[in-house]
Amino acid sequence: MEPVIPQPTPFGLSLRTALTMLAFTIVFTALMAGTYEATQSTIAASAEEAKLQLINEVLPPASYDNALLRDELKLAAAPELGLPKGASVWRARKAGQPVALVLEAVAPDGYAGKIRLVMAVMQDGSLGGVRVVEHHETPGLGDYIDPKKDKNKAAPWIEQFKALTGQAWKVKKDGGDIAYRTGATISARAVTNAVARVAAFARSEQAHLYQQGAQP
C-alpha cells in the first residue's frame, strides 16, 4: 500500500509563502546594502573629481596647493551670491597663504530663469575665471554664456571675465567693457551683473571668509 502524503492546509501554504517571501526580502536587502557600501565610496570620489575639475576651469591648479574641497566654508545665508538659503565658498591657499576664493552663485534674472555660476576671485580682486554650470537660456541664442554651447570655441564669450579687476563689469550696452551677442543681451547682462556682485562681495569679505572655521 502506498503511503498517504498529507496535503498542506491553506494555513500551511500561506505560512510557507510568507516565509519564502521573508527570506527573499532579507537576501535582497543584504545584497542591496552590500552593493551600496561597495559603490558609495566610488560615487563620492567621482562627484568630488567632477567638482574639482569644474573648479580647475576657473582657478589654475598650479596656483594653490591645499586640499581645496576640504577647505570649504558653508554660509548659512548668502543673498549677495543670489543664494539666500546658503552657499559654499572654497578657499584656495598656497604655502598656507590665501590665493583665491571660489564661490557658487546664481544670477536670478536670466532670460529663461536662474543661471547658476561658479567663479574664482583672486586675492588681488581680479577674476580667475567664471563658468556657467546650469541655465535654461534659449538654445542657439542666449546659451553662448555656457562655453560648452558657445559656437566660438577659439574665444568663448565667458573668457572675457578672466583677469578682470572690476572697473567696468557691465555689458557694453550699459556702458561697460563686456561684449555681448546681438539679440541676446539679457543673458549676458544677467551673468555680468551677477559676476560684479559676487566679486564685490568677495573683495569686501575676503579676510573674514578666510578667518572663519578651522583650516584643514
PDB file of C-alpha atoms in Angstrom:
ATOM      1  CA  MET A   1       0.000   0.000   0.000  1.00  0.00           C
ATOM      2  CA  GLU A   2       1.343   3.386  -0.966  1.00  0.00           C
ATOM      3  CA  PRO A   3       1.914   5.844   1.915  1.00  0.00           C
ATOM      4  CA  VAL A   4      -0.615   8.636   2.203  1.00  0.00           C
ATOM      5  CA  ILE A   5       1.036  12.017   1.704  1.00  0.00           C
ATOM      6  CA  PRO A   6      -0.714  14.632   3.794  1.00  0.00           C
ATOM      7  CA  GLN A   7      -1.977  17.596   1.790  1.00  0.00           C
ATOM      8  CA  PRO A   8      -0.913  21.061   3.025  1.00  0.00           C
ATOM      9  CA  THR A   9      -3.609  23.103   4.630  1.00  0.00           C
ATOM     10  CA  PRO A  10      -4.407  26.651   3.397  1.00  0.00           C
ATOM     11  CA  PHE A  11      -2.743  27.994   6.547  1.00  0.00           C
ATOM     12  CA  GLY A  12       0.376  25.934   5.864  1.00  0.00           C
ATOM     13  CA  LEU A  13       0.558  27.186   2.292  1.00  0.00           C
ATOM     14  CA  SER A  14       0.201  30.793   3.441  1.00  0.00           C
ATOM     15  CA  LEU A  15       2.867  30.317   6.101  1.00  0.00           C
ATOM     16  CA  ARG A  16       5.283  28.732   3.626  1.00  0.00           C
ATOM     17  CA  THR A  17       4.715  31.543   1.123  1.00  0.00           C
ATOM     18  CA  ALA A  18       5.233  34.178   3.804  1.00  0.00           C
ATOM     19  CA  LEU A  19       8.463  32.563   4.981  1.00  0.00           C
ATOM     20  CA  THR A  20       9.727  32.318   1.398  1.00  0.00           C
ATOM     21  CA  MET A  21       8.964  35.989   0.783  1.00  0.00           C
ATOM     22  CA  LEU A  22      10.630  36.954   4.057  1.00  0.00           C
ATOM     23  CA  ALA A  23      13.767  35.023   3.161  1.00  0.00           C
ATOM     24  CA  PHE A  24      13.823  36.625  -0.294  1.00  0.00           C
ATOM     25  CA  THR A  25      13.421  40.100   1.208  1.00  0.00           C
ATOM     26  CA  ILE A  26      16.258  39.530   3.679  1.00  0.00           C
ATOM     27  CA  VAL A  27      18.610  38.232   0.981  1.00  0.00           C
ATOM     28  CA  PHE A  28      17.674  41.048  -1.451  1.00  0.00           C
ATOM     29  CA  THR A  29      18.137  43.726   1.225  1.00  0.00           C
ATOM     30  CA  ALA A  30      21.513  42.289   2.189  1.00  0.00           C
ATOM     31  CA  LEU A  31      22.619  42.267  -1.447  1.00  0.00           C
ATOM     32  CA  MET A  32      21.460  45.866  -1.957  1.00  0.00           C
ATOM     33  CA  ALA A  33      23.206  47.015   1.218  1.00  0.00           C
ATOM     34  CA  GLY A  34      26.407  45.300   0.142  1.00  0.00           C
ATOM     35  CA  THR A  35      26.226  46.873  -3.307  1.00  0.00           C
ATOM     36  CA  TYR A  36      25.597  50.315  -1.795  1.00  0.00           C
ATOM     37  CA  GLU A  37      28.548  50.000   0.570  1.00  0.00           C
ATOM     38  CA  ALA A  38      30.772  48.812  -2.258  1.00  0.00           C
ATOM     39  CA  THR A  39      29.829  51.668  -4.618  1.00  0.00           C
ATOM     40  CA  GLN A  40      29.326  54.542  -2.163  1.00  0.00           C
ATOM     41  CA  SER A  41      32.993  55.483  -1.975  1.00  0.00           C
ATOM     42  CA  THR A  42      33.336  55.248  -5.770  1.00  0.00           C
ATOM     43  CA  ILE A  43      30.322  57.508  -6.330  1.00  0.00           C
ATOM     44  CA  ALA A  44      31.589  60.046  -3.782  1.00  0.00           C
ATOM     45  CA  ALA A  45      35.048  60.048  -5.369  1.00  0.00           C
ATOM     46  CA  SER A  46      33.559  60.597  -8.835  1.00  0.00           C
ATOM     47  CA  ALA A  47      31.434  63.506  -7.581  1.00  0.00           C
ATOM     48  CA  GLU A  48      34.451  65.134  -5.954  1.00  0.00           C
ATOM     49  CA  GLU A  49      36.515  64.646  -9.096  1.00  0.00           C
ATOM     50  CA  ALA A  50      33.832  66.319 -11.228  1.00  0.00           C
ATOM     51  CA  LYS A  51      33.555  69.229  -8.782  1.00  0.00           C
ATOM     52  CA  LEU A  52      37.324  69.725  -8.688  1.00  0.00           C
ATOM     53  CA  GLN A  53      37.507  69.567 -12.482  1.00  0.00           C
ATOM     54  CA  LEU A  54      34.944  72.377 -12.700  1.00  0.00           C
ATOM     55  CA  ILE A  55      36.796  74.474 -10.111  1.00  0.00           C
ATOM     56  CA  ASN A  56      40.038  73.997 -12.004  1.00  0.00           C
ATOM     57  CA  GLU A  57      38.409  75.621 -15.025  1.00  0.00           C
ATOM     58  CA  VAL A  58      38.164  78.902 -13.116  1.00  0.00           C
ATOM     59  CA  LEU A  59      41.300  78.561 -10.993  1.00  0.00           C
ATOM     60  CA  PRO A  60      44.589  77.117 -12.343  1.00  0.00           C
ATOM     61  CA  PRO A  61      45.535  74.018 -10.297  1.00  0.00           C
ATOM     62  CA  ALA A  62      49.130  75.206 -10.026  1.00  0.00           C
ATOM     63  CA  SER A  63      48.017  78.350  -8.196  1.00  0.00           C
ATOM     64  CA  TYR A  64      47.158  76.503  -4.977  1.00  0.00           C
ATOM     65  CA  ASP A  65      48.492  73.523  -3.016  1.00  0.00           C
ATOM     66  CA  ASN A  66      45.873  72.897  -0.326  1.00  0.00           C
ATOM     67  CA  ALA A  67      43.112  70.256  -0.393  1.00  0.00           C
ATOM     68  CA  LEU A  68      40.648  72.753  -1.831  1.00  0.00           C
ATOM     69  CA  LEU A  69      37.473  70.709  -1.427  1.00  0.00           C
ATOM     70  CA  ARG A  70      38.298  70.174   2.248  1.00  0.00           C
ATOM     71  CA  ASP A  71      38.819  73.907   2.801  1.00  0.00           C
ATOM     72  CA  GLU A  72      35.124  74.649   2.345  1.00  0.00           C
ATOM     73  CA  LEU A  73      33.127  77.262   4.205  1.00  0.00           C
ATOM     74  CA  LYS A  74      29.350  76.869   4.393  1.00  0.00           C
ATOM     75  CA  LEU A  75      27.455  80.155   4.519  1.00  0.00           C
ATOM     76  CA  ALA A  76      24.040  79.898   6.176  1.00  0.00           C
ATOM     77  CA  ALA A  77      22.743  82.738   4.007  1.00  0.00           C
ATOM     78  CA  ALA A  78      24.350  84.468   1.045  1.00  0.00           C
ATOM     79  CA  PRO A  79      21.926  86.908  -0.602  1.00  0.00           C
ATOM     80  CA  GLU A  80      24.893  88.695  -2.224  1.00  0.00           C
ATOM     81  CA  LEU A  81      25.553  85.477  -4.133  1.00  0.00           C
ATOM     82  CA  GLY A  82      21.911  85.049  -5.110  1.00  0.00           C
ATOM     83  CA  LEU A  83      21.613  82.166  -2.645  1.00  0.00           C
ATOM     84  CA  PRO A  84      19.633  83.384   0.386  1.00  0.00           C
ATOM     85  CA  LYS A  85      19.364  79.844   1.796  1.00  0.00           C
ATOM     86  CA  GLY A  86      23.115  79.268   1.906  1.00  0.00           C
ATOM     87  CA  ALA A  87      26.161  78.741  -0.289  1.00  0.00           C
ATOM     88  CA  SER A  88      29.606  77.175  -0.366  1.00  0.00           C
ATOM     89  CA  VAL A  89      32.908  79.026  -0.580  1.00  0.00           C
ATOM     90  CA  TRP A  90      36.131  77.137  -1.226  1.00  0.00           C
ATOM     91  CA  ARG A  91      39.351  78.752  -0.051  1.00  0.00           C
ATOM     92  CA  ALA A  92      42.487  78.258  -2.145  1.00  0.00           C
ATOM     93  CA  ARG A  93      45.844  78.612  -0.410  1.00  0.00           C
ATOM     94  CA  LYS A  94      49.482  78.157  -1.320  1.00  0.00           C
ATOM     95  CA  ALA A  95      52.078  77.540   1.373  1.00  0.00           C
ATOM     96  CA  GLY A  96      49.324  78.418   3.836  1.00  0.00           C
ATOM     97  CA  GLN A  97      48.692  81.854   2.324  1.00  0.00           C
ATOM     98  CA  PRO A  98      45.377  82.944   0.751  1.00  0.00           C
ATOM     99  CA  VAL A  99      45.285  82.728  -3.039  1.00  0.00           C
ATOM    100  CA  ALA A 100      41.644  82.897  -4.127  1.00  0.00           C
ATOM    101  CA  LEU A 101      38.048  82.338  -3.145  1.00  0.00           C
ATOM    102  CA  VAL A 102      35.941  80.030  -5.294  1.00  0.00           C
ATOM    103  CA  LEU A 103      32.245  80.821  -4.926  1.00  0.00           C
ATOM    104  CA  GLU A 104      28.998  79.382  -6.194  1.00  0.00           C
ATOM    105  CA  ALA A 105      26.365  81.928  -7.135  1.00  0.00           C
ATOM    106  CA  VAL A 106      23.119  82.483  -9.019  1.00  0.00           C
ATOM    107  CA  ALA A 107      22.110  85.163 -11.488  1.00  0.00           C
ATOM    108  CA  PRO A 108      18.351  85.384 -10.827  1.00  0.00           C
ATOM    109  CA  ASP A 109      17.411  87.372 -13.921  1.00  0.00           C
ATOM    110  CA  GLY A 110      18.342  85.318 -16.955  1.00  0.00           C
ATOM    111  CA  TYR A 111      16.044  85.416 -19.974  1.00  0.00           C
ATOM    112  CA  ALA A 112      14.644  81.992 -19.054  1.00  0.00           C
ATOM    113  CA  GLY A 113      15.214  81.995 -15.310  1.00  0.00           C
ATOM    114  CA  LYS A 114      18.083  81.448 -12.922  1.00  0.00           C
ATOM    115  CA  ILE A 115      21.653  80.954 -14.131  1.00  0.00           C
ATOM    116  CA  ARG A 116      23.971  79.061 -11.782  1.00  0.00           C
ATOM    117  CA  LEU A 117      27.630  80.077 -11.730  1.00  0.00           C
ATOM    118  CA  VAL A 118      30.939  79.188 -10.167  1.00  0.00           C
ATOM    119  CA  MET A 119      33.760  81.735 -10.143  1.00  0.00           C
ATOM    120  CA  ALA A 120      37.143  82.392  -8.621  1.00  0.00           C
ATOM    121  CA  VAL A 121      38.107  85.777  -7.167  1.00  0.00           C
ATOM    122  CA  MET A 122      41.834  86.160  -6.663  1.00  0.00           C
ATOM    123  CA  GLN A 123      43.414  87.740  -3.609  1.00  0.00           C
ATOM    124  CA  ASP A 124      44.074  90.966  -5.550  1.00  0.00           C
ATOM    125  CA  GLY A 125      40.391  91.241  -6.509  1.00  0.00           C
ATOM    126  CA  SER A 126      40.795  90.123 -10.112  1.00  0.00           C
ATOM    127  CA  LEU A 127      38.909  87.165 -11.539  1.00  0.00           C
ATOM    128  CA  GLY A 128      40.459  83.764 -12.065  1.00  0.00           C
ATOM    129  CA  GLY A 129      37.546  82.763 -14.259  1.00  0.00           C
ATOM    130  CA  VAL A 130      33.788  82.219 -14.474  1.00  0.00           C
ATOM    131  CA  ARG A 131      31.734  79.216 -15.559  1.00  0.00           C
ATOM    132  CA  VAL A 132      28.007  78.759 -16.080  1.00  0.00           C
ATOM    133  CA  VAL A 133      27.033  75.408 -14.586  1.00  0.00           C
ATOM    134  CA  GLU A 134      23.265  75.467 -15.144  1.00  0.00           C
ATOM    135  CA  HIS A 135      20.904  77.582 -17.233  1.00  0.00           C
ATOM    136  CA  HIS A 136      17.773  77.469 -19.380  1.00  0.00           C
ATOM    137  CA  GLU A 137      18.654  80.170 -21.890  1.00  0.00           C
ATOM    138  CA  THR A 138      17.422  79.892 -25.464  1.00  0.00           C
ATOM    139  CA  PRO A 139      19.403  77.309 -27.470  1.00  0.00           C
ATOM    140  CA  GLY A 140      21.377  78.903 -30.257  1.00  0.00           C
ATOM    141  CA  LEU A 141      20.735  82.409 -28.969  1.00  0.00           C
ATOM    142  CA  GLY A 142      21.390  83.076 -25.293  1.00  0.00           C
ATOM    143  CA  ASP A 143      23.137  79.844 -24.431  1.00  0.00           C
ATOM    144  CA  TYR A 144      26.511  81.208 -25.601  1.00  0.00           C
ATOM    145  CA  ILE A 145      27.094  82.149 -21.944  1.00  0.00           C
ATOM    146  CA  ASP A 146      27.926  78.461 -21.463  1.00  0.00           C
ATOM    147  CA  PRO A 147      31.307  77.679 -23.079  1.00  0.00           C
ATOM    148  CA  LYS A 148      30.087  74.175 -23.911  1.00  0.00           C
ATOM    149  CA  LYS A 149      27.314  75.717 -26.041  1.00  0.00           C
ATOM    150  CA  ASP A 150      29.282  78.686 -27.368  1.00  0.00           C
ATOM    151  CA  LYS A 151      29.982  78.208 -31.073  1.00  0.00           C
ATOM    152  CA  ASN A 152      33.105  80.370 -30.830  1.00  0.00           C
ATOM    153  CA  LYS A 153      35.433  77.722 -29.414  1.00  0.00           C
ATOM    154  CA  ALA A 154      38.558  79.810 -30.112  1.00  0.00           C
ATOM    155  CA  ALA A 155      37.386  82.690 -27.909  1.00  0.00           C
ATOM    156  CA  PRO A 156      34.324  81.764 -25.806  1.00  0.00           C
ATOM    157  CA  TRP A 157      32.294  84.697 -24.521  1.00  0.00           C
ATOM    158  CA  ILE A 158      32.783  83.713 -20.855  1.00  0.00           C
ATOM    159  CA  GLU A 159      36.574  84.076 -21.125  1.00  0.00           C
ATOM    160  CA  GLN A 160      36.204  87.881 -21.151  1.00  0.00           C
ATOM    161  CA  PHE A 161      35.983  87.820 -17.371  1.00  0.00           C
ATOM    162  CA  LYS A 162      39.364  86.224 -16.799  1.00  0.00           C
ATOM    163  CA  ALA A 163      41.816  88.585 -15.060  1.00  0.00           C
ATOM    164  CA  LEU A 164      39.320  91.493 -14.988  1.00  0.00           C
ATOM    165  CA  THR A 165      39.618  93.769 -11.964  1.00  0.00           C
ATOM    166  CA  GLY A 166      36.139  95.268 -11.896  1.00  0.00           C
ATOM    167  CA  GLN A 167      36.486  98.730 -13.313  1.00  0.00           C
ATOM    168  CA  ALA A 168      33.651  98.265 -15.828  1.00  0.00           C
ATOM    169  CA  TRP A 169      31.906  94.956 -15.212  1.00  0.00           C
ATOM    170  CA  LYS A 170      28.865  95.803 -17.300  1.00  0.00           C
ATOM    171  CA  VAL A 171      27.883  94.871 -20.820  1.00  0.00           C
ATOM    172  CA  LYS A 172      28.822  97.474 -23.409  1.00  0.00           C
ATOM    173  CA  LYS A 173      25.170  98.358 -23.949  1.00  0.00           C
ATOM    174  CA  ASP A 174      25.130  99.539 -20.314  1.00  0.00           C
ATOM    175  CA  GLY A 175      28.406 101.450 -20.621  1.00  0.00           C
ATOM    176  CA  GLY A 176      30.788  98.666 -19.573  1.00  0.00           C
ATOM    177  CA  ASP A 177      33.503  96.575 -21.187  1.00  0.00           C
ATOM    178  CA  ILE A 178      31.792  93.216 -21.619  1.00  0.00           C
ATOM    179  CA  ALA A 179      30.795  92.358 -25.166  1.00  0.00           C
ATOM    180  CA  TYR A 180      27.553  90.543 -25.903  1.00  0.00           C
ATOM    181  CA  ARG A 181      25.882  88.862 -28.859  1.00  0.00           C
ATOM    182  CA  THR A 182      23.200  90.744 -30.745  1.00  0.00           C
ATOM    183  CA  GLY A 183      19.703  89.600 -29.820  1.00  0.00           C
ATOM    184  CA  ALA A 184      20.795  88.035 -26.545  1.00  0.00           C
ATOM    185  CA  THR A 185      21.678  90.927 -24.275  1.00  0.00           C
ATOM    186  CA  ILE A 186      19.609  89.735 -21.325  1.00  0.00           C
ATOM    187  CA  SER A 187      21.613  86.538 -20.800  1.00  0.00           C
ATOM    188  CA  ALA A 188      24.940  88.363 -20.950  1.00  0.00           C
ATOM    189  CA  ARG A 189      23.708  91.163 -18.690  1.00  0.00           C
ATOM    190  CA  ALA A 190      22.418  88.704 -16.076  1.00  0.00           C
ATOM    191  CA  VAL A 191      25.761  86.886 -15.871  1.00  0.00           C
ATOM    192  CA  THR A 192      27.796  90.089 -15.927  1.00  0.00           C
ATOM    193  CA  ASN A 193      25.795  91.763 -13.165  1.00  0.00           C
ATOM    194  CA  ALA A 194      25.977  88.627 -11.006  1.00  0.00           C
ATOM    195  CA  VAL A 195      29.731  88.389 -11.504  1.00  0.00           C
ATOM    196  CA  ALA A 196      30.134  92.024 -10.482  1.00  0.00           C
ATOM    197  CA  ARG A 197      28.078  91.488  -7.293  1.00  0.00           C
ATOM    198  CA  VAL A 198      29.922  88.314  -6.315  1.00  0.00           C
ATOM    199  CA  ALA A 199      33.335  89.841  -6.967  1.00  0.00           C
ATOM    200  CA  ALA A 200      32.464  92.883  -4.848  1.00  0.00           C
ATOM    201  CA  PHE A 201      31.288  90.600  -2.039  1.00  0.00           C
ATOM    202  CA  ALA A 202      34.471  88.507  -2.212  1.00  0.00           C
ATOM    203  CA  ARG A 203      36.725  91.559  -2.178  1.00  0.00           C
ATOM    204  CA  SER A 204      34.991  93.168   0.791  1.00  0.00           C
ATOM    205  CA  GLU A 205      34.639  89.953   2.819  1.00  0.00           C
ATOM    206  CA  GLN A 206      37.749  88.001   1.873  1.00  0.00           C
ATOM    207  CA  ALA A 207      39.603  88.484   5.192  1.00  0.00           C
ATOM    208  CA  HIS A 208      36.518  87.464   7.152  1.00  0.00           C
ATOM    209  CA  LEU A 209      35.835  84.467   4.899  1.00  0.00           C
ATOM    210  CA  TYR A 210      39.385  83.175   5.281  1.00  0.00           C
ATOM    211  CA  GLN A 211      39.307  83.531   9.057  1.00  0.00           C
ATOM    212  CA  GLN A 212      36.042  81.636   9.587  1.00  0.00           C
ATOM    213  CA  GLY A 213      36.354  77.979  10.529  1.00  0.00           C
ATOM    214  CA  ALA A 214      39.459  75.930  11.094  1.00  0.00           C
ATOM    215  CA  GLN A 215      41.934  75.454   8.270  1.00  0.00           C
ATOM    216  CA  PRO A 216      42.003  71.738   7.380  1.00  0.00           C
TER     217      PRO A 216
END
